[in-house]
Coordinates of C-alpha atoms in Angstrom, one line a residue:
X1 CA -89.1 13.7 117.1
X2 CA -89.3 16.8 114.9
X3 CA -87.2 19.3 113.0
X4 CA -87.2 22.9 113.9
X5 CA -87.4 25.5 111.1
X6 CA -88.3 29.1 111.6
X7 CA -90.0 28.5 114.9
X8 CA -92.3 25.8 113.5
X9 CA -92.3 22.1 114.5
X10 CA -92.2 19.9 111.4
X11 CA -93.1 16.3 111.6
X12 CA -90.4 13.7 110.7
X13 CA -92.7 11.9 108.3
X14 CA -94.1 14.0 105.5
X15 CA -97.3 13.3 103.6
X16 CA -96.8 11.4 100.4
X17 CA -96.3 13.7 97.4
X18 CA -97.2 12.4 94.0
X19 CA -95.5 14.8 91.7
X20 CA -93.4 18.0 91.8
X21 CA -96.4 20.3 91.8
X22 CA -97.7 18.6 95.0
X23 CA -94.3 19.0 96.5
X24 CA -94.1 22.7 95.7
X25 CA -97.6 23.2 97.1
X26 CA -96.7 21.4 100.4
X27 CA -93.5 23.5 100.6
X28 CA -95.6 26.6 100.2
X29 CA -97.8 25.6 103.0
X30 CA -94.8 25.0 105.2
X31 CA -93.5 28.4 104.5
X32 CA -95.5 31.0 102.6
X33 CA -93.6 32.9 99.9
X34 CA -93.1 36.5 100.9
X35 CA -94.3 39.3 98.8
X36 CA -91.7 40.3 96.2
X37 CA -90.4 36.7 95.8
X38 CA -91.0 34.6 92.7
X39 CA -93.0 31.4 92.8
X40 CA -89.8 29.4 92.7
X41 CA -87.4 29.3 95.6
X42 CA -84.1 31.2 95.5
X43 CA -85.2 33.4 92.5
X44 CA -85.0 37.1 93.1
X45 CA -85.5 36.8 96.9
X46 CA -84.8 39.9 99.0
X47 CA -81.9 40.1 101.4
X48 CA -84.2 39.9 104.4
X49 CA -85.6 36.6 103.2
X50 CA -82.3 35.1 102.2
X51 CA -81.9 33.0 105.4
X52 CA -85.5 31.9 105.0
X53 CA -84.8 30.7 101.5
X54 CA -81.9 28.7 102.7
X55 CA -84.1 26.8 105.2
X56 CA -86.6 26.1 102.4
X57 CA -83.8 24.7 100.2
X58 CA -82.8 22.3 103.0
X59 CA -86.3 21.0 103.4
X60 CA -86.8 20.6 99.6
X61 CA -83.5 18.7 99.3
X62 CA -84.5 16.3 102.1
X63 CA -88.0 15.8 100.6
X64 CA -86.5 15.1 97.2
X65 CA -84.1 12.5 98.7
X66 CA -86.9 10.7 100.6
X67 CA -89.6 10.8 98.0
X68 CA -87.2 10.1 95.0
X69 CA -88.6 13.0 93.1
X70 CA -86.2 14.1 90.3
X71 CA -84.5 17.3 91.4
X72 CA -84.3 18.7 87.9
X73 CA -88.2 18.9 87.9
X74 CA -88.0 21.3 90.9
X75 CA -86.0 24.0 89.1
X76 CA -83.7 24.3 92.2
X77 CA -80.1 25.4 92.0
X78 CA -77.9 22.7 93.6
X79 CA -74.3 23.1 94.8
X80 CA -72.3 19.9 94.7
X81 CA -68.8 18.8 95.7
X82 CA -66.9 17.4 92.8
X83 CA -64.5 14.5 93.6
X84 CA -63.4 14.1 89.9
X85 CA -59.8 14.8 88.7
X86 CA -58.7 18.4 88.4
X87 CA -58.5 20.2 85.0
X88 CA -55.4 19.6 83.0
X89 CA -52.7 22.2 83.6
X90 CA -51.2 22.6 80.1
X91 CA -48.4 25.3 79.7
X92 CA -47.2 26.7 76.5
X93 CA -43.4 26.7 76.2
X94 CA -42.5 29.7 74.0
X95 CA -39.4 30.4 72.1
X96 CA -37.5 33.0 74.1
X97 CA -35.3 35.7 72.7
X98 CA -31.8 34.2 72.1
X99 CA -30.1 37.5 71.6
X100 CA -28.2 39.3 68.8
X101 CA -31.5 40.7 67.4
X102 CA -32.5 37.3 66.1
X103 CA -36.2 37.2 65.2
X104 CA -36.6 33.8 63.6
X105 CA -34.9 30.4 63.7
X106 CA -35.1 27.1 61.8
X107 CA -36.0 24.0 63.8
X108 CA -33.2 21.5 62.9
X109 CA -33.9 18.6 65.3
X110 CA -36.4 17.5 68.0
X111 CA -35.1 15.7 71.0
X112 CA -38.6 14.9 72.3
X113 CA -41.9 13.7 70.9
X114 CA -45.5 13.8 72.1
X115 CA -45.8 11.8 75.3
X116 CA -42.2 12.1 76.4
X117 CA -41.7 13.0 80.0
X118 CA -39.3 15.9 80.5
X119 CA -37.7 17.6 83.4
X120 CA -36.2 21.1 83.8
X121 CA -33.1 21.7 81.7
X122 CA -33.8 18.7 79.5
X123 CA -33.0 19.3 75.8
X124 CA -36.2 20.0 73.8
X125 CA -34.9 20.9 70.3
X126 CA -32.1 22.4 68.4
X127 CA -32.7 25.6 66.4
X128 CA -30.5 27.3 63.8
X129 CA -30.4 31.0 63.4
X130 CA -28.5 33.0 60.8
X131 CA -25.6 33.2 63.2
X132 CA -25.4 30.0 65.3
X133 CA -27.2 26.9 66.4
X134 CA -28.8 26.9 69.9
X135 CA -30.1 24.0 72.0
X136 CA -33.4 24.9 73.7
X137 CA -34.0 23.3 77.1
X138 CA -37.2 22.8 79.1
X139 CA -38.4 25.1 81.8
X140 CA -41.0 22.7 83.3
X141 CA -41.4 19.2 84.6
X142 CA -44.1 17.3 82.8
X143 CA -45.2 15.5 79.7
X144 CA -45.0 16.8 76.1
X145 CA -48.6 17.0 74.6
X146 CA -48.0 18.9 71.4
X147 CA -45.2 19.9 69.0
X148 CA -45.9 23.1 67.0
X149 CA -43.3 22.7 64.3
X150 CA -41.8 20.0 62.1
X151 CA -38.1 19.8 61.2
X152 CA -36.9 22.6 58.9
X153 CA -39.9 24.8 59.8
X154 CA -39.3 28.4 60.7
X155 CA -40.3 29.6 64.2
X156 CA -40.6 33.2 65.3
X157 CA -39.3 34.5 68.6
X158 CA -42.1 34.5 71.2
X159 CA -44.2 31.8 69.4
X160 CA -45.0 28.5 71.2
X161 CA -42.7 25.6 70.6
X162 CA -44.4 22.8 72.6
X163 CA -47.2 22.3 75.1
X164 CA -46.2 20.7 78.4
X165 CA -48.6 19.0 80.8
X166 CA -47.1 19.8 84.1
X167 CA -46.6 17.0 86.6
X168 CA -49.5 16.2 88.9
X169 CA -52.3 16.8 86.4
X170 CA -54.8 14.0 85.6
X171 CA -54.2 13.7 81.9
X172 CA -50.4 13.4 82.3
X173 CA -50.6 9.7 83.1
X174 CA -53.0 9.0 80.2
X175 CA -50.7 10.8 77.7
X176 CA -47.6 9.0 79.0
X177 CA -49.3 5.6 78.8
X178 CA -50.5 6.3 75.3
X179 CA -47.1 7.5 74.1
X180 CA -45.4 4.3 75.5
X181 CA -47.8 2.2 73.4
X182 CA -47.1 4.3 70.3
X183 CA -43.4 4.1 70.8
X184 CA -43.5 0.3 70.8
X185 CA -45.3 0.4 67.4
X186 CA -42.8 2.8 65.8
X187 CA -40.9 1.2 63.0
X188 CA -38.0 3.6 63.2
X189 CA -37.5 4.9 66.8
X190 CA -35.9 8.2 67.5
X191 CA -32.1 8.1 67.8
X192 CA -31.4 11.4 69.5
X193 CA -28.8 9.9 71.8
X194 CA -26.5 8.9 68.9
X195 CA -23.8 11.5 68.2
X196 CA -24.3 12.8 64.7
X197 CA -24.6 16.1 62.8
X198 CA -27.9 17.4 61.5
X199 CA -26.9 16.6 58.0
X200 CA -26.2 12.9 58.9
X201 CA -29.6 12.7 60.7
X202 CA -31.4 14.0 57.7
X203 CA -29.8 11.4 55.5
X204 CA -30.9 8.7 58.0
X205 CA -34.4 10.1 58.1
X206 CA -34.7 10.2 54.3
X207 CA -33.5 6.6 54.0
X208 CA -35.5 5.4 57.0
X209 CA -32.5 4.2 58.9
X210 CA -32.1 4.1 62.7
X211 CA -28.8 5.7 63.6
X212 CA -28.4 3.3 66.4
X213 CA -27.8 0.6 63.9
X214 CA -25.0 2.4 62.1
X215 CA -21.5 1.8 63.6
X216 CA -19.8 5.2 64.1
X217 CA -16.2 5.7 63.4
X218 CA -15.9 9.2 64.6
X219 CA -14.8 10.5 68.0
X220 CA -16.8 9.0 70.9
X221 CA -18.7 6.8 68.5
X222 CA -20.0 9.7 66.4
X223 CA -21.7 8.6 63.2
X224 CA -20.0 10.4 60.2
X225 CA -21.4 11.0 56.8
X226 CA -19.1 8.3 55.4
X227 CA -20.5 5.8 57.9
X228 CA -24.1 6.1 56.9
X229 CA -23.3 6.2 53.2
X230 CA -21.4 2.9 53.6
X231 CA -24.2 1.5 55.6
X232 CA -26.7 2.4 52.9
X233 CA -24.5 1.0 50.2
X234 CA -24.0 -2.3 52.1
X235 CA -27.7 -2.5 52.7
X236 CA -28.6 -2.0 49.1
X237 CA -26.0 -4.4 47.6
X238 CA -27.3 -8.0 47.1
X239 CA -25.6 -10.7 49.2
X240 CA -22.8 -12.5 47.4
X241 CA -23.5 -16.1 46.6
X242 CA -20.7 -18.7 46.7
X243 CA -19.5 -19.6 43.3
X244 CA -19.0 -23.3 42.4
X245 CA -15.6 -24.4 41.1
X246 CA -16.0 -25.5 37.5
X247 CA -13.6 -27.8 35.7
X248 CA -11.3 -26.2 33.2
X249 CA -12.7 -26.0 29.6
X250 CA -11.2 -28.2 26.9
X251 CA -8.5 -26.7 24.8
X252 CA -9.9 -24.7 21.8
X253 CA -9.8 -26.2 18.4
X254 CA -7.8 -24.2 15.9
X255 CA -10.1 -22.6 13.3
X256 CA -9.9 -20.1 10.5
X257 CA -10.7 -16.7 12.0
X258 CA -13.6 -15.0 10.3
X259 CA -13.1 -11.7 8.5
X260 CA -13.9 -8.7 10.6
X261 CA -17.1 -6.9 9.6
X262 CA -17.1 -3.2 9.9
X263 CA -19.8 -2.0 12.3
X264 CA -21.1 1.5 12.3
X265 CA -20.1 3.6 15.3
X266 CA -22.7 3.6 18.1
X267 CA -23.8 7.0 19.3
X268 CA -24.7 7.2 22.9
X269 CA -27.1 9.9 24.0
X270 CA -27.1 11.2 27.5
X271 CA -30.1 10.3 29.6
X272 CA -32.0 13.4 30.7
X273 CA -34.4 12.8 33.6
X274 CA -37.6 14.7 33.4
X275 CA -38.7 16.8 36.4
X276 CA -39.9 20.2 37.5
X277 CA -38.2 23.3 38.9
X278 CA -38.3 23.5 42.7
X279 CA -38.7 26.8 44.5
X280 CA -38.0 27.1 48.2
X281 CA -37.6 30.1 50.6
X282 CA -34.2 31.3 51.7
X283 CA -33.4 30.3 55.3
X284 CA -30.6 29.6 57.7
X285 CA -27.1 30.4 56.6
X286 CA -28.1 31.1 53.0
X287 CA -30.5 33.8 54.1
X288 CA -27.8 35.3 56.5
X289 CA -25.2 35.3 53.7
X290 CA -27.5 37.0 51.2
X291 CA -28.1 39.8 53.7
X292 CA -24.5 40.3 54.7
X293 CA -23.2 40.2 51.1
X294 CA -25.8 42.7 50.0
X295 CA -24.4 45.0 52.7
X296 CA -20.9 44.2 51.6
X297 CA -21.6 45.3 48.0
X298 CA -22.1 48.8 49.3
X299 CA -18.4 48.9 50.2
X300 CA -15.8 50.0 47.6
X301 CA -13.3 47.2 47.6
X302 CA -9.6 47.7 47.0
X303 CA -7.5 44.6 46.1
X304 CA -3.8 43.9 46.8
X305 CA -1.9 40.7 46.0
X306 CA 1.4 39.2 47.0
X307 CA 3.3 36.0 47.6
X308 CA 5.0 34.7 50.7
X309 CA 8.0 32.4 50.9
X310 CA 7.0 29.9 53.6
X311 CA 10.1 27.8 53.4
X312 CA 11.5 28.8 56.8
X313 CA 8.1 28.5 58.4
X314 CA 7.7 25.0 57.0
X315 CA 10.8 23.9 58.9
X316 CA 9.7 25.6 62.1
X317 CA 6.3 23.9 62.0
X318 CA 8.0 20.6 61.3
X319 CA 10.1 21.0 64.5
X320 CA 7.2 22.0 66.7
X321 CA 4.5 19.6 65.3
X322 CA 5.4 16.6 67.4
X323 CA 5.6 18.7 70.6
X324 CA 2.1 20.1 70.0
X325 CA 0.6 16.7 69.2
X326 CA 2.0 15.4 72.6
X327 CA 0.0 18.2 74.2
X328 CA -3.1 17.3 72.3
X329 CA -3.1 20.1 69.7
X330 CA -2.8 19.8 65.9
X331 CA -0.4 22.4 64.6
X332 CA -0.9 23.9 61.1
X333 CA 0.4 27.0 59.4
X334 CA -2.8 28.9 60.4
X335 CA -1.8 29.7 64.1
X336 CA 1.4 31.4 62.8
X337 CA -0.5 33.3 60.2
X338 CA -3.1 34.5 62.7
X339 CA -0.5 35.6 65.3
X340 CA 1.6 37.4 62.6
X341 CA -1.5 39.3 61.5
X342 CA -2.2 40.4 65.1
X343 CA 1.3 41.6 65.6
X344 CA 1.1 43.6 62.3
X345 CA -2.2 45.1 63.5
X346 CA -0.5 46.5 66.5
X347 CA 1.5 48.7 64.1
X348 CA -1.5 49.5 61.9
X349 CA -4.5 49.8 64.2
X350 CA -6.6 51.5 61.5
X351 CA -7.0 48.1 59.8
X352 CA -8.5 46.7 63.0
X353 CA -11.3 49.4 63.1
X354 CA -14.8 50.1 61.9
X355 CA -16.4 53.1 60.2
X356 CA -19.9 54.6 60.8
X357 CA -20.8 56.8 58.0
X358 CA -24.1 57.9 59.5
X359 CA -22.5 59.2 62.7
X360 CA -19.2 60.0 60.8
X361 CA -17.1 58.2 63.4
X362 CA -14.2 55.8 63.3
X363 CA -13.9 53.2 66.1
X364 CA -10.5 51.6 66.8
X365 CA -11.0 48.1 68.2
X366 CA -8.9 47.2 71.3
X367 CA -9.1 43.4 70.9
X368 CA -7.9 41.5 67.9
X369 CA -10.8 39.2 67.3
X370 CA -9.5 37.5 64.1
X371 CA -12.1 35.5 62.2
X372 CA -11.2 32.4 60.2
X373 CA -13.6 31.3 57.5
X374 CA -14.6 27.6 57.6
X375 CA -16.5 25.4 55.2
X376 CA -19.0 23.4 57.4
X377 CA -22.1 21.3 56.7
X378 CA -24.2 24.4 57.3
X379 CA -22.3 26.5 54.8
X380 CA -19.6 29.2 55.1
X381 CA -19.1 30.3 58.7
X382 CA -16.6 32.8 60.1
X383 CA -16.0 32.1 63.8
X384 CA -13.3 34.3 65.4
X385 CA -10.6 33.9 68.0
X386 CA -11.0 36.4 70.8
X387 CA -8.1 38.6 72.0
X388 CA -5.3 37.2 69.8
X389 CA -3.0 39.9 70.9
X390 CA -2.9 38.3 74.3
X391 CA -2.5 34.6 73.1
X392 CA 0.6 32.6 72.3
X393 CA 0.9 30.6 69.1
X394 CA 0.1 27.4 70.9
X395 CA -3.0 29.0 72.5
X396 CA -4.2 30.2 69.1
X397 CA -3.7 26.6 67.7
X398 CA -5.7 25.2 70.6
X399 CA -8.6 27.6 70.0
X400 CA -8.5 26.9 66.2
X401 CA -8.8 23.2 67.0
X402 CA -11.8 23.8 69.2
X403 CA -13.6 26.0 66.6
X404 CA -12.9 23.4 63.9
X405 CA -14.4 20.5 65.8
X406 CA -17.4 22.5 67.0
X407 CA -18.0 23.8 63.4
X408 CA -17.9 20.3 62.0
X409 CA -20.5 19.2 64.5
X410 CA -22.7 22.3 63.8
X411 CA -22.5 23.5 67.4
X412 CA -20.9 27.0 66.9
X413 CA -22.4 29.5 69.3
X414 CA -23.4 33.1 68.8
X415 CA -20.4 34.1 70.9
X416 CA -18.1 32.3 68.5
X417 CA -19.6 34.0 65.4
X418 CA -19.9 37.6 66.6
X419 CA -17.6 40.4 67.5
X420 CA -15.0 39.9 64.8
X421 CA -12.7 42.8 63.9
X422 CA -10.5 41.3 61.1
X423 CA -10.9 38.1 59.0
X424 CA -8.8 35.6 57.1
X425 CA -10.1 33.0 54.6
X426 CA -8.0 29.9 54.0
X427 CA -9.3 29.1 50.5
X428 CA -6.1 27.2 49.9
X429 CA -7.2 24.3 52.0
X430 CA -9.7 23.5 49.2
X431 CA -7.6 24.7 46.3
X432 CA -6.6 27.7 44.3
X433 CA -4.0 30.4 44.6
X434 CA -5.8 33.8 44.3
X435 CA -9.2 35.0 45.3
X436 CA -11.2 38.2 45.6
X437 CA -12.5 38.0 49.2
X438 CA -15.5 40.1 50.2
X439 CA -15.3 42.2 53.4
X440 CA -17.6 41.2 56.2
X441 CA -19.2 44.4 57.6
X442 CA -18.5 46.2 59.9
X443 CA -14.9 45.1 59.4
X444 CA -12.7 47.0 56.9
X445 CA -10.2 44.3 55.6
X446 CA -10.0 40.6 54.9
X447 CA -7.3 38.4 53.5
X448 CA -7.6 35.2 51.4
X449 CA -4.8 32.6 51.7
X450 CA -3.8 30.4 48.7
X451 CA -2.5 26.9 48.5
X452 CA 1.2 26.4 49.5
X453 CA 3.1 25.2 46.5
X454 CA 6.7 24.2 45.9
X455 CA 8.0 26.4 43.1
X456 CA 11.5 27.3 41.8
X457 CA 12.9 30.6 43.2
X458 CA 16.2 32.3 43.3
X459 CA 18.1 32.9 46.6
X460 CA 20.4 35.9 47.3
X461 CA 23.3 34.1 45.5
X462 CA 21.3 33.7 42.4
X463 CA 20.9 30.0 42.9
X464 CA 17.6 28.2 42.2
X465 CA 16.0 26.4 45.1
X466 CA 12.6 24.8 45.8
X467 CA 10.6 27.3 47.7
X468 CA 7.3 26.9 49.5
X469 CA 5.1 29.7 48.1
X470 CA 1.8 30.9 49.4
X471 CA -0.2 33.6 47.6
X472 CA -2.3 36.1 49.5
X473 CA -5.2 38.3 48.3
X474 CA -6.2 41.3 50.4
X475 CA -9.5 43.3 50.1
X476 CA -9.8 46.6 52.0
X477 CA -12.5 49.2 52.4
X478 CA -11.3 52.1 50.2
X479 CA -13.5 54.6 52.0
X480 CA -11.0 54.3 54.9
X481 CA -7.8 52.5 53.8
X482 CA -5.5 53.5 50.9
X483 CA -3.2 51.3 49.0
X484 CA 0.0 52.4 50.7
X485 CA -1.4 51.4 54.2
X486 CA -2.5 48.0 53.0
X487 CA 0.8 47.4 51.3
X488 CA 2.9 48.3 54.4
X489 CA 0.7 46.2 56.6
X490 CA 1.1 43.2 54.2
X491 CA 4.9 43.6 54.0
X492 CA 5.2 43.5 57.8
X493 CA 2.9 40.5 58.1
X494 CA 4.9 38.9 55.3
X495 CA 8.2 39.6 57.1
X496 CA 7.0 37.7 60.2
X497 CA 6.1 34.7 58.2
X498 CA 9.2 34.5 56.0
X499 CA 11.4 35.0 59.1
X500 CA 9.7 33.4 62.0
X501 CA 12.5 34.4 64.4
X502 CA 11.2 38.0 64.1
X503 CA 8.1 36.9 66.0
X504 CA 10.2 36.7 69.1
X505 CA 11.2 40.4 69.0
X506 CA 7.6 41.7 69.4
X507 CA 6.0 38.6 70.9
X508 CA 4.2 39.4 74.2

């Protein structure tokens, strides 16, 4: 039996070949190298001899297999079929544009670590811009292989956040198995499932406390700042030891009291700890505030101050408070103040406008998006209530409750913080009577509300009565608004608050 190759009959059993040079010489005898070809098969062969070279390669491969001659000595290119695992498919997950012209954000919290398995729309991390906090979700199914940032690092839009090993690749199983082993050895496991604000999580991280061990007293088991501080204090205090009951001491023996000796006064000096100054870059809300206030200083501010008798409104709130609580809404003075401002803006629309000096235009805003300044864990934020002119007092109260709860949790969105047309600052909730509020561009007016105090005042009969007085401080853009306009607007707003029944005349 023989093998056919190029019209020649080759024997099944080949003569013994001692080394590679003998093999090459035998192959040459089987098929002479054509002119123009190199002395090694497959190197620079012409197109006409390509099929011939393929037959020679087949014979050489079979000879090498029978005679156990190392193929590497033959200098022959070999094509093989790989049965190994495919290459890892690692995808970079980049920080996408979150809108509002935001170019950089601060990473506040990671919900994953290296080795975690994620699916599409799973939470990856929480980032904080100069306007709002945003939760970033996954676009892929796979395993996290790399985190590019630590907490409090600044990430630029378009830069990678994590590397994801997509499902089905060979290395995904190894990374997942390794991460499970590492997770068992962690002294303080991640507690992302516990409800807590970023400030509380930072306190837990600095004190190496697992939030799952801290009992939460907030809504839905949320861990509050007081909870973790109490937990730290209870952890650091030594356990109390039972005291033994001692018998009463014997009665004292009367003795002559010694003469008092005058001792020099002891001077205590304050302890001053030694340390170094620390410099850190501006970021987050502090950076945003520095930019906006720098722009605000370009505006010539005009101030106007007045006081409002809230006595009648105090009684109205007292009558409606129980009904609102039954409907799940906490009623304060602020919904009445916001609604009264919106009704006054209907008569003075120029205060609900914006000015563009470059284009020399004035834009009257249709919606009354009234912002309310809030003191949150992230700093001063001014979310706004959209379309107050179309809302009732109860609906304004419900929206204020929502913004307050979201602000305390640090979850205000960009939509909550943008688009304001007029602002109020309730500085009286902290303390104080008067303030000098700074206008938030591109708005043209802002009001600061003082603390409600009970003071003696005279009624129309000349009788003294206890009045609930609230002071207000207005700041207006003097490039557009004059003092008379601001005073008339304030008087109308004041009339609605001092006589709440007037709200019914213009209420829509």
